[in-house]
mmCIF file of C-alpha atoms in Angstrom:
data_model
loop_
_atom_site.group_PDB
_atom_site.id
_atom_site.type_symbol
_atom_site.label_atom_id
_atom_site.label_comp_id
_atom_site.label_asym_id
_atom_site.label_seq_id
_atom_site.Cartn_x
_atom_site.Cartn_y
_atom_site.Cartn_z
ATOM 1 C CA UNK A 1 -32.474 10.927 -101.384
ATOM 2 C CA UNK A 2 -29.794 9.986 -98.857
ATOM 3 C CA UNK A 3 -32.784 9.076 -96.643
ATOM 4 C CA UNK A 4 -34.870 7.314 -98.923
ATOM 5 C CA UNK A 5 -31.893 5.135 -100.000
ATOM 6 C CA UNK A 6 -31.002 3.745 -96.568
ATOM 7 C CA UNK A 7 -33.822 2.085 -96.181
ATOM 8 C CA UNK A 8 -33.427 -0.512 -99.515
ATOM 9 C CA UNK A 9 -32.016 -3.607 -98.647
ATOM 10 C CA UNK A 10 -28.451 -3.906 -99.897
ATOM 11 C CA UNK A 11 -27.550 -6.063 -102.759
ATOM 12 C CA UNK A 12 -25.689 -9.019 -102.072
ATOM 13 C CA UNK A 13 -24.307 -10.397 -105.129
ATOM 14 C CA UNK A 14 -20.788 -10.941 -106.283
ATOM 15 C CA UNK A 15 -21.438 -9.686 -109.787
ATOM 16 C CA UNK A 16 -22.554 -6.031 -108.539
ATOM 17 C CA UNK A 17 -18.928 -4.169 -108.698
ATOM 18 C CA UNK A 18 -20.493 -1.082 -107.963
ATOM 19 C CA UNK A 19 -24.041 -0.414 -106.553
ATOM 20 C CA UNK A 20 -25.875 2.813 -105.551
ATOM 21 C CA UNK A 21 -24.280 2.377 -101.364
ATOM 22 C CA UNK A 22 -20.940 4.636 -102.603
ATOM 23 C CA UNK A 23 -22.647 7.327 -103.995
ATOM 24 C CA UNK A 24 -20.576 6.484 -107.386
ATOM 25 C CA UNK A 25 -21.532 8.141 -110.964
ATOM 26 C CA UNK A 26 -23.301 5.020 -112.655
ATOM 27 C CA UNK A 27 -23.704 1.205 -111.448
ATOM 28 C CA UNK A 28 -21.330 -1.435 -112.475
ATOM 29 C CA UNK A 29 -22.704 -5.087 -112.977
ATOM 30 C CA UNK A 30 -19.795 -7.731 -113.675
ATOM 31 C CA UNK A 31 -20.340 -10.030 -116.877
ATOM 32 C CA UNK A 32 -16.592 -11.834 -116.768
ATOM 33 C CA UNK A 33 -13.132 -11.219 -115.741
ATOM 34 C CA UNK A 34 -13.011 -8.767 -118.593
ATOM 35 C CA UNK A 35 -15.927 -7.045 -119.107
ATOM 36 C CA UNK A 36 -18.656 -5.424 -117.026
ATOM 37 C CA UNK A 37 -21.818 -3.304 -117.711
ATOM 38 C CA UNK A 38 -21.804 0.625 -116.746
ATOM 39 C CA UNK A 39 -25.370 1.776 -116.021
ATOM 40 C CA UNK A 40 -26.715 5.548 -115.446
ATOM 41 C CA UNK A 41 -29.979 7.306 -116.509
ATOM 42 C CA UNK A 42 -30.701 11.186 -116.246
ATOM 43 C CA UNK A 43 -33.365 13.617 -116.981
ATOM 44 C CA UNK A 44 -34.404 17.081 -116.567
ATOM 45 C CA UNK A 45 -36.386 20.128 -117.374
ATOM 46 C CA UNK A 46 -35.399 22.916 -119.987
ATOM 47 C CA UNK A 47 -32.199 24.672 -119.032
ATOM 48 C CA UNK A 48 -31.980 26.504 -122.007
ATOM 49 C CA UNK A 49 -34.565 28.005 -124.518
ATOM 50 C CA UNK A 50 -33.340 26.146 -127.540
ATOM 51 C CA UNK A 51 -34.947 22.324 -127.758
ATOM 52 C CA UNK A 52 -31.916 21.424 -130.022
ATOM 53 C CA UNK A 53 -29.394 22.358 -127.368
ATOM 54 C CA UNK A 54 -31.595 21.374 -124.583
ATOM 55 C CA UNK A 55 -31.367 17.883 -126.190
ATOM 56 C CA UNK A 56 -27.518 17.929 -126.626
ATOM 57 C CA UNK A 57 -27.125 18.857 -122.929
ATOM 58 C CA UNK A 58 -29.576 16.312 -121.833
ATOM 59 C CA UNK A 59 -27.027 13.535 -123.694
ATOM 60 C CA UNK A 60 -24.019 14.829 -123.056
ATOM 61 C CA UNK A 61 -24.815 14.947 -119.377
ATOM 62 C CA UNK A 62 -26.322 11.671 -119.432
ATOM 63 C CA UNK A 63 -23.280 9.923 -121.203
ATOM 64 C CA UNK A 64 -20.860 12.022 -118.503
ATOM 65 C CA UNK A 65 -21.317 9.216 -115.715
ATOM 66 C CA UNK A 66 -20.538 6.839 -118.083
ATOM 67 C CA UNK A 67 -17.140 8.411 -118.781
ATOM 68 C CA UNK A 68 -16.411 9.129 -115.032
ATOM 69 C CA UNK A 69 -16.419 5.550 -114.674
ATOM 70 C CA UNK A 70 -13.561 5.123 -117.739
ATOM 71 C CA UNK A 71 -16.220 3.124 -119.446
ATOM 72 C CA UNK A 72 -17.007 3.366 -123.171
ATOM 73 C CA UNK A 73 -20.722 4.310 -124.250
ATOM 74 C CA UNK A 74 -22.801 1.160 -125.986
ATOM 75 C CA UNK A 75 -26.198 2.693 -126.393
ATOM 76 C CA UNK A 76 -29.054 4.811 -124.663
ATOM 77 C CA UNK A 77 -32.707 4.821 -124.276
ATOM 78 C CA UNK A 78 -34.583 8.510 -124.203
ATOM 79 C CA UNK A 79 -37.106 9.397 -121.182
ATOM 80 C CA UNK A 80 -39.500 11.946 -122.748
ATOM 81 C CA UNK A 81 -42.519 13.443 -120.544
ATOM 82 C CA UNK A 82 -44.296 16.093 -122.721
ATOM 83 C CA UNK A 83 -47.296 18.180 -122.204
ATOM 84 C CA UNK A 84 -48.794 17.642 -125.572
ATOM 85 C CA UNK A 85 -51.572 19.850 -125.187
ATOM 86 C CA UNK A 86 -48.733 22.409 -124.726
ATOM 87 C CA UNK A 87 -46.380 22.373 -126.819
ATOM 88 C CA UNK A 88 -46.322 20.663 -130.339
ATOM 89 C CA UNK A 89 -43.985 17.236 -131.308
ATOM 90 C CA UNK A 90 -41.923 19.060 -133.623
ATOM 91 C CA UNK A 91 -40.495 20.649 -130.785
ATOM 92 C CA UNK A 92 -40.042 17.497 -129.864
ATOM 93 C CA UNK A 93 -38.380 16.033 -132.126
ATOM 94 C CA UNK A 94 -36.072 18.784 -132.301
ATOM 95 C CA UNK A 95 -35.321 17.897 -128.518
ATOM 96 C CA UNK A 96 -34.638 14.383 -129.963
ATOM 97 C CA UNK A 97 -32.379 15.026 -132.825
ATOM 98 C CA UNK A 98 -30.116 17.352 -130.795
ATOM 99 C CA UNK A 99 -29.612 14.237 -128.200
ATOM 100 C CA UNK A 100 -29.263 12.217 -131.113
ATOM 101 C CA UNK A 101 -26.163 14.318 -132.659
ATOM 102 C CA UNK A 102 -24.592 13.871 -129.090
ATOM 103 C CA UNK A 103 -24.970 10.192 -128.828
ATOM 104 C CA UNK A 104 -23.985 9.917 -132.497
ATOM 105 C CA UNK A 105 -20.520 11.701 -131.421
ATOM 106 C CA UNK A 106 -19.803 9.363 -128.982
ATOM 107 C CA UNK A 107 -20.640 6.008 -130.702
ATOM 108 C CA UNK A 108 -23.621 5.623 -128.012
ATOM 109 C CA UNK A 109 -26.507 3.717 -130.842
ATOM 110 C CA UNK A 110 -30.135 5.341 -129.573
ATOM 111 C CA UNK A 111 -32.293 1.827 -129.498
ATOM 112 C CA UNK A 112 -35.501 3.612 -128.457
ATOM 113 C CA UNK A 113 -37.143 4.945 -125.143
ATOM 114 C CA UNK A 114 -40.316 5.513 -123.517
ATOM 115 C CA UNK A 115 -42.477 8.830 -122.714
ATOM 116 C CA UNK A 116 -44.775 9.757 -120.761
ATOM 117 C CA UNK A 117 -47.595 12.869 -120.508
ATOM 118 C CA UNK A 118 -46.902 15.311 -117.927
ATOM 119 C CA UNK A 119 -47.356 18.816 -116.789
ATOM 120 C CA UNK A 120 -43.839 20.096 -117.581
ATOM 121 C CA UNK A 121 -41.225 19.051 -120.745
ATOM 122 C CA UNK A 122 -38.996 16.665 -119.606
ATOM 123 C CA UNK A 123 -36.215 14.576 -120.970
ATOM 124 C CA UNK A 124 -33.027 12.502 -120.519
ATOM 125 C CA UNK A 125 -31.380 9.214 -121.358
ATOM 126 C CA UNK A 126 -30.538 5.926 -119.716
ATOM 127 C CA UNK A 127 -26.949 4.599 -120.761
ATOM 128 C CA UNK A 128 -25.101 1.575 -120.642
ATOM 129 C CA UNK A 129 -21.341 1.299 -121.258
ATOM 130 C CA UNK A 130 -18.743 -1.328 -120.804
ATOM 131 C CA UNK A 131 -15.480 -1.322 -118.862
ATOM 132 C CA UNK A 132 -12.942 -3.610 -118.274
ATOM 133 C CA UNK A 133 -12.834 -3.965 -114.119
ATOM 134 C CA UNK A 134 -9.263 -3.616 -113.847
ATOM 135 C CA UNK A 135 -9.754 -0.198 -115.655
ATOM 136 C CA UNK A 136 -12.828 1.309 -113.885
ATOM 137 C CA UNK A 137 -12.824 4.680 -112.129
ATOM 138 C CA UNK A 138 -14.733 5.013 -109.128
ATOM 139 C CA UNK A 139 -14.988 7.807 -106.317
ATOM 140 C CA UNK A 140 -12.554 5.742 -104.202
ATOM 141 C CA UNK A 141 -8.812 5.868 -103.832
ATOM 142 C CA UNK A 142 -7.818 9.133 -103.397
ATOM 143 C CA UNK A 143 -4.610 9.758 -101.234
ATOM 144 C CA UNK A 144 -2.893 12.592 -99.134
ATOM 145 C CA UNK A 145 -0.658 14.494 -101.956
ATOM 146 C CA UNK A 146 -2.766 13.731 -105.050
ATOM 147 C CA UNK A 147 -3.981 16.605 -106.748
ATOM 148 C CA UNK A 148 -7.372 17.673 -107.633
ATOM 149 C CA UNK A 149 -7.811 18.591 -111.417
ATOM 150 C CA UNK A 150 -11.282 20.075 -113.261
ATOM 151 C CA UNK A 151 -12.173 20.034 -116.552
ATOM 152 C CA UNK A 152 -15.001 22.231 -117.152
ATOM 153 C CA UNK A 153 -15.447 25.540 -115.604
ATOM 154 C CA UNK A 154 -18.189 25.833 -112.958
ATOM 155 C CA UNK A 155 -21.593 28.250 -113.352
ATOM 156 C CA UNK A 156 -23.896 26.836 -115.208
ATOM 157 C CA UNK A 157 -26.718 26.350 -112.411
ATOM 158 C CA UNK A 158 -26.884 30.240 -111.693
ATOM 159 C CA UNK A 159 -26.421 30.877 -115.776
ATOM 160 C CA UNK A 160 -29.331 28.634 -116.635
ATOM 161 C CA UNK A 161 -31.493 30.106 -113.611
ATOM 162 C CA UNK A 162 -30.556 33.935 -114.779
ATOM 163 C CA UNK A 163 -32.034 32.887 -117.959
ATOM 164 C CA UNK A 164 -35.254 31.512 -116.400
ATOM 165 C CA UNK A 165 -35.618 34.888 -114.878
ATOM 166 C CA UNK A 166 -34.809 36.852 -117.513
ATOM 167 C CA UNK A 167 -31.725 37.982 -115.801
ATOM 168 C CA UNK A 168 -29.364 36.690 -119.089
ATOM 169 C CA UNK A 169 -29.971 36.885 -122.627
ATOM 170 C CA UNK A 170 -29.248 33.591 -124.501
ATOM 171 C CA UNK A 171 -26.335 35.099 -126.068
ATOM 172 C CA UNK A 172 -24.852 35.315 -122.851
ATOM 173 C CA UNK A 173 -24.948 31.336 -122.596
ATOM 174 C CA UNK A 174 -23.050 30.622 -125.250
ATOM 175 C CA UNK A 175 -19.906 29.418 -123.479
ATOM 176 C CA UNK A 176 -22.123 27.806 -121.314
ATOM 177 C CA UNK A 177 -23.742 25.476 -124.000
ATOM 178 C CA UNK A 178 -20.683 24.933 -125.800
ATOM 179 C CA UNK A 179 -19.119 23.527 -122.525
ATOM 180 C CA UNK A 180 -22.198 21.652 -121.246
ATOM 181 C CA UNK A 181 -22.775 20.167 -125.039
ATOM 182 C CA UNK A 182 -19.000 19.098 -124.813
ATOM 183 C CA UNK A 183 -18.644 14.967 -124.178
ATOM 184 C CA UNK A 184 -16.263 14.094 -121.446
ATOM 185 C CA UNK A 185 -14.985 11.578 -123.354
ATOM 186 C CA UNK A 186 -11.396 12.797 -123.816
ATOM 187 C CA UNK A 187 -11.468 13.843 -120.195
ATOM 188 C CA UNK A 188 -11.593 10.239 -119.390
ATOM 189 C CA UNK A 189 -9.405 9.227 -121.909
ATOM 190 C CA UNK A 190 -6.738 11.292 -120.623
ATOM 191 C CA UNK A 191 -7.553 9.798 -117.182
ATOM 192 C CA UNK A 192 -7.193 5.985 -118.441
ATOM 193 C CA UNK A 193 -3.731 6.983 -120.382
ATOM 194 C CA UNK A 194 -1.879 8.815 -117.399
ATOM 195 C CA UNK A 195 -3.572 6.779 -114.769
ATOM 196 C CA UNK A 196 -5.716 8.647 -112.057
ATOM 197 C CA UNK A 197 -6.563 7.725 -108.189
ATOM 198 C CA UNK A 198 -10.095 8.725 -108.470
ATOM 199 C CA UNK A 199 -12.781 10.598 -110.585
ATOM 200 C CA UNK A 200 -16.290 11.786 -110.769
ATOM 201 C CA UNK A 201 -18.208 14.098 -112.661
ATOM 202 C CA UNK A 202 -19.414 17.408 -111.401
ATOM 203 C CA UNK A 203 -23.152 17.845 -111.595
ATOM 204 C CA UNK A 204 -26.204 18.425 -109.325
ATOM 205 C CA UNK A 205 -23.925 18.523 -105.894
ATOM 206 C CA UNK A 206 -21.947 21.171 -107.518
ATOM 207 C CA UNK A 207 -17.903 20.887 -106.739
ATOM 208 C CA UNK A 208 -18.153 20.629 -102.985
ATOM 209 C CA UNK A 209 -20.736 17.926 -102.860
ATOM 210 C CA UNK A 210 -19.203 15.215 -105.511
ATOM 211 C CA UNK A 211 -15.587 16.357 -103.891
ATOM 212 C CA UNK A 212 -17.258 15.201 -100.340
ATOM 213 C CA UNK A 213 -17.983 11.768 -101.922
ATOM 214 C CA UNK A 214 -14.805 11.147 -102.545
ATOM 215 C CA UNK A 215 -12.799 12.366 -99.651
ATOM 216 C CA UNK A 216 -15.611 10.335 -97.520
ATOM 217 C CA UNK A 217 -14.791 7.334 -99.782
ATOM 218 C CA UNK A 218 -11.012 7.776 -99.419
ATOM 219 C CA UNK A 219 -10.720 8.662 -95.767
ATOM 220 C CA UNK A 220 -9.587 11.804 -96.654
ATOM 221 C CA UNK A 221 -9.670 15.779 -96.676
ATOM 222 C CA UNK A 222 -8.956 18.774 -99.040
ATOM 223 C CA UNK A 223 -7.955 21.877 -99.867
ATOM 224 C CA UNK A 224 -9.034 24.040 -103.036
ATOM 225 C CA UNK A 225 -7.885 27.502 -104.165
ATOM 226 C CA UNK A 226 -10.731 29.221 -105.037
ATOM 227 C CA UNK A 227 -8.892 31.646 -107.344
ATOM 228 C CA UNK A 228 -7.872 28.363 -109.577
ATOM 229 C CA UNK A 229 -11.331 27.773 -110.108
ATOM 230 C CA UNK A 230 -12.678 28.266 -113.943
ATOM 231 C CA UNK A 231 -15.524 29.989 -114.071
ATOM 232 C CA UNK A 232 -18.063 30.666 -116.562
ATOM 233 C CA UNK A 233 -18.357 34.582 -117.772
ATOM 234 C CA UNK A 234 -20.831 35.935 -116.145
ATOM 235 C CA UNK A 235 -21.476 33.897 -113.437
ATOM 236 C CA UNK A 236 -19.863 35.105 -110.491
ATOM 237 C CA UNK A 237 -21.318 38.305 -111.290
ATOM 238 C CA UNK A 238 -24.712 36.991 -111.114
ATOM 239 C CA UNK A 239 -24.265 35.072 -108.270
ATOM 240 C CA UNK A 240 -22.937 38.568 -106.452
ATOM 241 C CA UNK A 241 -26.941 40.140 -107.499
ATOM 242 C CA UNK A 242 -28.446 36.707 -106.076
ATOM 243 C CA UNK A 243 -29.158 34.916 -109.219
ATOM 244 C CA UNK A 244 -28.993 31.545 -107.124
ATOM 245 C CA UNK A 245 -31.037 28.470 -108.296
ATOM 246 C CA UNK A 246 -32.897 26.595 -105.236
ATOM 247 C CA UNK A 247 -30.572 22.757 -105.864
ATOM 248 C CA UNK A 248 -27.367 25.474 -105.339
ATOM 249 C CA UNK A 249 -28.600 26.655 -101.879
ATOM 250 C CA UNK A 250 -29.647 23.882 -101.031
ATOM 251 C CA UNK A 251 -25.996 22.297 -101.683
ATOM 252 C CA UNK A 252 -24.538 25.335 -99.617
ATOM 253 C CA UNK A 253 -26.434 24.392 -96.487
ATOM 254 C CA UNK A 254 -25.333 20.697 -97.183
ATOM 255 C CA UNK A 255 -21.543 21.628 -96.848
ATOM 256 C CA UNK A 256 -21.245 21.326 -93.107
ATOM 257 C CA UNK A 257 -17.589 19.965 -93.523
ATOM 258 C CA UNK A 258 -16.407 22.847 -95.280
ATOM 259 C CA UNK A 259 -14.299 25.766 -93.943
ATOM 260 C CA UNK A 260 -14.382 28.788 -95.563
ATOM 261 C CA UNK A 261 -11.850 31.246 -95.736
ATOM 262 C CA UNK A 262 -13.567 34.569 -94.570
ATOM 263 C CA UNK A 263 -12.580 36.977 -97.050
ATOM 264 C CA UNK A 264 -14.316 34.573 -100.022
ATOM 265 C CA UNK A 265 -17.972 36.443 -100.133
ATOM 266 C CA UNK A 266 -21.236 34.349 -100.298
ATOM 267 C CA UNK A 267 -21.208 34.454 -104.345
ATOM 268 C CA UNK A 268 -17.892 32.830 -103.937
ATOM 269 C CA UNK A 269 -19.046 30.325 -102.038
ATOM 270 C CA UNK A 270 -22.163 29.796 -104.186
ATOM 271 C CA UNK A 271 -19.799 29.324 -107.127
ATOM 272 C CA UNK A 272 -18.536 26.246 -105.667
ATOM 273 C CA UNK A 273 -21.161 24.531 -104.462
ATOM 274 C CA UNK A 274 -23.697 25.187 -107.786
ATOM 275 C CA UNK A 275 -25.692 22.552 -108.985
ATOM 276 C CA UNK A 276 -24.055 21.659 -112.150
ATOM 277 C CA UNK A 277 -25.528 20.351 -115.365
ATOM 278 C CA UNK A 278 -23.348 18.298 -118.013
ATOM 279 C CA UNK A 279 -20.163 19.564 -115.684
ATOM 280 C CA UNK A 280 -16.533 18.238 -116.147
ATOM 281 C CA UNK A 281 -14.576 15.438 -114.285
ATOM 282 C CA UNK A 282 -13.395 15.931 -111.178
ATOM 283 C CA UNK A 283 -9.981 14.004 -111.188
ATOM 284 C CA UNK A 284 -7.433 13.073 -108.794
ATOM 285 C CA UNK A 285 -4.357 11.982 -109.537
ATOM 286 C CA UNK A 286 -0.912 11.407 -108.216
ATOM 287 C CA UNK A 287 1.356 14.514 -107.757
ATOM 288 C CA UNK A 288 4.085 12.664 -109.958
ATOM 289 C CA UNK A 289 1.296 12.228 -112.780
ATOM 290 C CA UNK A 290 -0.067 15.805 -112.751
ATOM 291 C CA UNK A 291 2.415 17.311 -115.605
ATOM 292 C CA UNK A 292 1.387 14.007 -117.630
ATOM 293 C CA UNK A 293 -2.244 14.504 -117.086
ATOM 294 C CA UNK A 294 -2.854 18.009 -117.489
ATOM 295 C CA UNK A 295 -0.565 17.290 -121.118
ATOM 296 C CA UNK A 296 -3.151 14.895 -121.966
ATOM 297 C CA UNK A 297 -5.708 17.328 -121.123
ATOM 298 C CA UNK A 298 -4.778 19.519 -123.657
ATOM 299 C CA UNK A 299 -4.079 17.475 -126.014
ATOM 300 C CA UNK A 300 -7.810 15.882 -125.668
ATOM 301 C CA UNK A 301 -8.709 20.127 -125.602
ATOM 302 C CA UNK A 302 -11.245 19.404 -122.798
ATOM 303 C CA UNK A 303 -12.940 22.787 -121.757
ATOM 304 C CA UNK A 304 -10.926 23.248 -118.743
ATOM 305 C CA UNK A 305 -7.408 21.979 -116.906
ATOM 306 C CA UNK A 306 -7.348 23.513 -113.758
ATOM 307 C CA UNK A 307 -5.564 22.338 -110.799
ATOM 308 C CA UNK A 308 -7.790 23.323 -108.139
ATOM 309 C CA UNK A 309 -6.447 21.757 -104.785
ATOM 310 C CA UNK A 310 -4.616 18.693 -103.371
ATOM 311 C CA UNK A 311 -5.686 15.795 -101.088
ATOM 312 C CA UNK A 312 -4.812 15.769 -97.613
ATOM 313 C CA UNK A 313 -5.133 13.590 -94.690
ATOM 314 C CA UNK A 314 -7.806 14.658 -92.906
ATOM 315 C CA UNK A 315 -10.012 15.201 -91.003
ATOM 316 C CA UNK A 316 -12.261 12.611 -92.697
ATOM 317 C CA UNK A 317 -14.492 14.453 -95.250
ATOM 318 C CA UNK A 318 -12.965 18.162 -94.177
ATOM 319 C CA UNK A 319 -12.767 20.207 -97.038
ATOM 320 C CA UNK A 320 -10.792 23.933 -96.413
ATOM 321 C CA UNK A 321 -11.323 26.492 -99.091
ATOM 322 C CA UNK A 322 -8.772 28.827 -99.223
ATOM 323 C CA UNK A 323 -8.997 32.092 -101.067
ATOM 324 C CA UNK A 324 -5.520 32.085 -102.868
ATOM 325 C CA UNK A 325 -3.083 28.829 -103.889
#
């Protein structure tokens, strides 16, 4: 995509605070001094075997770039493709109502959509949000000495590819869907109140790949404790019998800046760079605001507060991964 991308022209306009050239979570168009428009749209393929939850994921995930930009949710459009000589439209429109309890949560109105026929089920959602500028997170700003908090636990690429394979019962993806069906809404709420250098959300790059976007966009390098990560149950245990899904290795091969400690196995190292769906936010935030934060945290009773790492000066991009804290 990287490729593909470098090839547009770039946009050259004062009202575009944020476009797609730093690899940020949604687009940010400027309307006045006070407000702008936050833009993202997402779709995928069944994760899970349950069209309900499938739908919930699908909104929650869609609505997470919106909150790793501190913006507030103002209404969505659904992206449907559907073989309908495949599967019936009451499946359908239990796909739609599940999304539509999501969005409902977070105040996001559903105005309509469009849909297409196609070989396989898909289906997403296209956002917009508002933020005031002054109050926008972006992937930018990090510094040496902040401190790298997560707020969802990390697995559910190889959990939702065991269960394509038969590997995992859908009991064992309970967790799972509860966490992926949670909105990151008071993950970013937290954020706004203590006051963060940085955030993103944690999805198809896995960890290692939205972390790199930041440290690239902040001049600046990390280190992460891999025994601080949260985990999902089951996961690393299915990553250990090569239960990998294809965007995960694919993301491993990418992470050419990454050091590895040598005792952390190849499941470890799959664990943090799987591709992610409806993950938490990746914060970073000043050492002097991490007891504040991870207070707020709690208080919001995101999925996970982990303190994962810290920020350091470099090299550029340079990300060591260190078996213990």
């Amino acid at each position: 995509m990287a490729q593909v991308l470098r090839r547009l022209p770039g946009v050259q306009d004062p009202r575009v605070l944020i476009d797609a050239t730093t690899g940020d979570d949604a687009a940010v168009f400027s309307l006045s001094p006070e407000r702008a428009l936050v833009a993202t749209v997402d779709f995928f393929t069944p994760i899970v075997d349950h069209p309900g939850s499938w739908g919930a994921i699908a909104a929650a995930n869609a609505l997470s770039d919106i909150y790793a930009m501190g913006a507030t949710p103002l209404f969505g459009l659904n992206l449907v493709g559907w073989p309908r000589d495949r599967l019936p439209f009451d499946v359908l429109e239990e796909v739609v109502a599940g999304a539509a309890e999501v969005a409902g949560r977070a105040g996001c109105l559903i105005l309509g959509g469009h849909s297409i026929d196609s070989v396989e089920p898909i289906f997403g959602m296209s956002v917009i949000g508002e933020v005031h500028p002054d109050r926008m997170l972006t992937n930018a700003g990090a510094c040496a000495g902040d401190i790298l908090v997560l707020t969802k636990p990390l697995g559910t690429g190889i959990l939702a590819t065991a269960l394509k394979r038969d590997a995992l019962l859908e009991t064992g993806m309970t967790e799972a869907v509860r966490s992926m069906t949670t909105l990151n809404d008071g993950a970013a709420r937290a954020a706004l109140r203590v006051g963060v250098s940085a955030a993103t959300d944690v999805t198809g790059f896995g960890l290692i790949g939205h972390l790199s976007r930041i440290l690239e966009e902040s001049k600046v390098g990390a280190e992460i404790a891999f025994d601080t990560l949260p985990i999902l149950p089951h996961a690393r245990n299915l990553a250990s019998r090569g239960v990998i899904p294809g965007g995960t290795e694919r993301n491993l091969a990418a992470a050419v800046k990454v050091e590895w400690a040598p005792e952390l196995s190849l499941a470890d190292r799959f664990l943090c760079v799987d591709a992610q769906t409806s993950g938490g936010l990746l914060l970073v935030v000043p050492s002097e605001n991490q007891a504040a934060l991870l207070a707020a945290l709690q208080e919001e009773r995101t999925p996970a507060a982990a303190v994962i790492g810290r920020i350091i000066p470099g090299p550029v991009g340079h990300i060591m991964v260190r078996n213990h804290r």
